[in-house]
mmCIF file of C-alpha atoms in Angstrom:
data_model
loop_
_atom_site.group_PDB
_atom_site.id
_atom_site.type_symbol
_atom_site.label_atom_id
_atom_site.label_comp_id
_atom_site.label_asym_id
_atom_site.label_seq_id
_atom_site.Cartn_x
_atom_site.Cartn_y
_atom_site.Cartn_z
ATOM 1 C CA UNK A 1 192.240 127.476 218.145
ATOM 2 C CA UNK A 2 193.719 127.388 214.669
ATOM 3 C CA UNK A 3 191.022 127.834 211.985
ATOM 4 C CA UNK A 4 191.545 130.611 209.444
ATOM 5 C CA UNK A 5 188.130 132.157 210.158
ATOM 6 C CA UNK A 6 189.324 132.736 213.730
ATOM 7 C CA UNK A 7 192.995 133.581 213.151
ATOM 8 C CA UNK A 8 193.153 135.574 209.900
ATOM 9 C CA UNK A 9 191.329 138.692 211.175
ATOM 10 C CA UNK A 10 193.518 140.386 213.811
ATOM 11 C CA UNK A 11 190.558 142.069 215.548
ATOM 12 C CA UNK A 12 188.589 138.828 215.785
ATOM 13 C CA UNK A 13 191.700 136.982 216.979
ATOM 14 C CA UNK A 14 192.396 139.637 219.627
ATOM 15 C CA UNK A 15 188.839 139.334 220.924
ATOM 16 C CA UNK A 16 188.963 135.519 220.980
ATOM 17 C CA UNK A 17 192.249 135.511 222.883
ATOM 18 C CA UNK A 18 190.337 136.893 225.836
ATOM 19 C CA UNK A 19 188.664 133.476 226.120
ATOM 20 C CA UNK A 20 190.922 130.814 224.559
ATOM 21 C CA UNK A 21 194.384 129.313 224.040
ATOM 22 C CA UNK A 22 196.614 127.616 222.259
ATOM 23 C CA UNK A 23 197.704 125.869 219.055
ATOM 24 C CA UNK A 24 200.993 126.397 217.132
ATOM 25 C CA UNK A 25 199.076 128.138 214.323
ATOM 26 C CA UNK A 26 197.403 130.428 216.857
ATOM 27 C CA UNK A 27 200.759 131.228 218.451
ATOM 28 C CA UNK A 28 202.279 132.121 215.061
ATOM 29 C CA UNK A 29 199.335 134.349 214.089
ATOM 30 C CA UNK A 30 199.249 136.118 217.450
ATOM 31 C CA UNK A 31 202.980 136.837 217.181
ATOM 32 C CA UNK A 32 202.508 138.080 213.607
ATOM 33 C CA UNK A 33 199.833 140.536 214.817
ATOM 34 C CA UNK A 34 201.737 141.531 217.968
ATOM 35 C CA UNK A 35 199.095 140.059 220.297
ATOM 36 C CA UNK A 36 199.928 138.618 223.718
ATOM 37 C CA UNK A 37 198.589 135.130 224.354
ATOM 38 C CA UNK A 38 198.958 135.252 228.125
ATOM 39 C CA UNK A 39 196.375 137.696 229.437
ATOM 40 C CA UNK A 40 194.146 137.853 232.452
ATOM 41 C CA UNK A 41 193.724 134.373 233.893
ATOM 42 C CA UNK A 42 194.966 132.694 230.695
ATOM 43 C CA UNK A 43 198.449 131.270 230.414
ATOM 44 C CA UNK A 44 199.820 130.227 227.028
ATOM 45 C CA UNK A 45 201.234 126.729 227.201
ATOM 46 C CA UNK A 46 203.146 124.505 224.832
ATOM 47 C CA UNK A 47 201.404 122.093 222.442
ATOM 48 C CA UNK A 48 200.528 118.809 224.131
ATOM 49 C CA UNK A 49 201.150 115.214 223.048
ATOM 50 C CA UNK A 50 198.016 113.154 222.418
ATOM 51 C CA UNK A 51 197.774 111.810 225.970
ATOM 52 C CA UNK A 52 198.143 115.331 227.323
ATOM 53 C CA UNK A 53 195.320 116.521 225.070
ATOM 54 C CA UNK A 54 193.034 113.782 226.369
ATOM 55 C CA UNK A 55 193.971 114.691 229.957
ATOM 56 C CA UNK A 56 193.327 118.367 229.189
ATOM 57 C CA UNK A 57 189.845 117.524 227.877
ATOM 58 C CA UNK A 58 189.114 115.394 230.966
ATOM 59 C CA UNK A 59 190.218 118.123 233.376
ATOM 60 C CA UNK A 60 187.601 120.860 232.883
ATOM 61 C CA UNK A 61 183.835 120.526 233.072
ATOM 62 C CA UNK A 62 183.617 121.809 229.481
ATOM 63 C CA UNK A 63 185.687 123.326 226.726
ATOM 64 C CA UNK A 64 185.783 125.932 223.976
ATOM 65 C CA UNK A 65 187.583 125.141 220.719
ATOM 66 C CA UNK A 66 187.544 125.503 216.954
ATOM 67 C CA UNK A 67 189.054 122.058 216.424
ATOM 68 C CA UNK A 68 187.106 119.173 214.927
ATOM 69 C CA UNK A 69 189.366 116.790 216.801
ATOM 70 C CA UNK A 70 188.831 118.366 220.213
ATOM 71 C CA UNK A 71 185.066 118.636 219.883
ATOM 72 C CA UNK A 72 185.067 114.918 219.074
ATOM 73 C CA UNK A 73 187.225 114.094 222.112
ATOM 74 C CA UNK A 74 185.021 116.232 224.383
ATOM 75 C CA UNK A 75 181.964 114.371 223.116
ATOM 76 C CA UNK A 76 183.504 110.941 223.650
ATOM 77 C CA UNK A 77 184.670 111.970 227.133
ATOM 78 C CA UNK A 78 181.252 113.395 228.142
ATOM 79 C CA UNK A 79 182.365 117.035 228.272
ATOM 80 C CA UNK A 80 180.159 119.804 226.849
ATOM 81 C CA UNK A 81 181.914 121.740 224.122
ATOM 82 C CA UNK A 82 181.440 125.119 222.469
ATOM 83 C CA UNK A 83 182.886 125.190 218.944
ATOM 84 C CA UNK A 84 183.772 128.553 217.428
ATOM 85 C CA UNK A 85 182.768 127.665 213.892
ATOM 86 C CA UNK A 86 179.798 127.589 211.561
ATOM 87 C CA UNK A 87 179.992 123.817 211.066
ATOM 88 C CA UNK A 88 181.264 120.629 212.653
ATOM 89 C CA UNK A 89 182.784 117.625 210.888
ATOM 90 C CA UNK A 90 181.346 115.367 213.568
ATOM 91 C CA UNK A 91 177.626 116.138 213.414
ATOM 92 C CA UNK A 92 176.996 113.531 216.108
ATOM 93 C CA UNK A 93 178.589 115.913 218.615
ATOM 94 C CA UNK A 94 175.789 118.433 217.982
ATOM 95 C CA UNK A 95 173.002 115.975 218.811
ATOM 96 C CA UNK A 96 171.674 116.303 222.325
ATOM 97 C CA UNK A 97 173.461 119.604 222.923
ATOM 98 C CA UNK A 98 176.911 118.215 223.715
ATOM 99 C CA UNK A 99 178.512 120.550 221.166
ATOM 100 C CA UNK A 100 177.140 124.015 220.421
ATOM 101 C CA UNK A 101 178.311 125.928 217.360
ATOM 102 C CA UNK A 102 179.016 129.618 217.927
ATOM 103 C CA UNK A 103 179.973 131.173 214.577
ATOM 104 C CA UNK A 104 180.512 134.713 215.936
ATOM 105 C CA UNK A 105 181.413 134.666 219.638
ATOM 106 C CA UNK A 106 182.694 138.235 219.498
ATOM 107 C CA UNK A 107 179.241 139.511 218.494
ATOM 108 C CA UNK A 108 177.212 137.197 220.730
ATOM 109 C CA UNK A 109 179.584 137.243 223.712
ATOM 110 C CA UNK A 110 178.892 133.610 224.575
ATOM 111 C CA UNK A 111 182.161 131.795 223.797
ATOM 112 C CA UNK A 112 183.275 131.453 227.391
ATOM 113 C CA UNK A 113 179.844 131.083 228.974
ATOM 114 C CA UNK A 114 179.814 127.871 230.998
ATOM 115 C CA UNK A 115 176.915 125.510 230.480
ATOM 116 C CA UNK A 116 175.896 122.289 232.183
ATOM 117 C CA UNK A 117 176.084 118.834 230.688
ATOM 118 C CA UNK A 118 172.974 117.924 228.724
ATOM 119 C CA UNK A 119 170.511 115.723 230.631
ATOM 120 C CA UNK A 120 171.055 112.708 228.354
ATOM 121 C CA UNK A 121 174.473 111.056 227.838
ATOM 122 C CA UNK A 122 176.044 111.316 224.376
ATOM 123 C CA UNK A 123 174.807 108.826 221.817
ATOM 124 C CA UNK A 124 177.402 106.193 221.074
ATOM 125 C CA UNK A 125 176.208 105.829 217.486
ATOM 126 C CA UNK A 126 178.933 107.332 215.348
ATOM 127 C CA UNK A 127 178.999 108.121 211.626
ATOM 128 C CA UNK A 128 175.996 106.029 210.655
ATOM 129 C CA UNK A 129 175.402 102.350 210.328
ATOM 130 C CA UNK A 130 178.404 100.122 209.809
ATOM 131 C CA UNK A 131 180.909 102.910 210.425
ATOM 132 C CA UNK A 132 183.980 102.604 212.653
ATOM 133 C CA UNK A 133 183.492 103.724 216.232
ATOM 134 C CA UNK A 134 186.137 106.411 216.999
ATOM 135 C CA UNK A 135 186.460 105.155 220.572
ATOM 136 C CA UNK A 136 187.942 101.913 219.201
ATOM 137 C CA UNK A 137 185.049 99.622 220.020
ATOM 138 C CA UNK A 138 184.833 98.102 216.522
ATOM 139 C CA UNK A 139 182.046 98.815 214.070
ATOM 140 C CA UNK A 140 178.475 99.794 214.724
ATOM 141 C CA UNK A 141 175.995 97.142 213.567
ATOM 142 C CA UNK A 142 174.616 97.738 210.064
#
């Protein structure tokens, strides 16, 4: 988690820390506000290299994030994702219910609610006709 809408309000950040961890920006903001990252069953870890991020997305049955990059990886790796934002850069992740936007998880209380995989696999059409496929499989046909 690192988006300003989630890290710039200390009360919102404190509430979100009950469900999520960790990005260098989040660590810096939590320290600035005097908030502990490790709490309950959560343990604050160090930032991961790319391969570690992919492994971290593959490990759980789903994920919660505010990152446009992680919601994309979850989608490509067939993991349901909850994104703590009002919008997603990768609108394809929203189709079929693979990514659910939750703009105010503190109010709705649903950020950490587990949900099953949607019944249909993610669409492999990405970014429209003729666009690069982020999984590295070339370009989609025009």
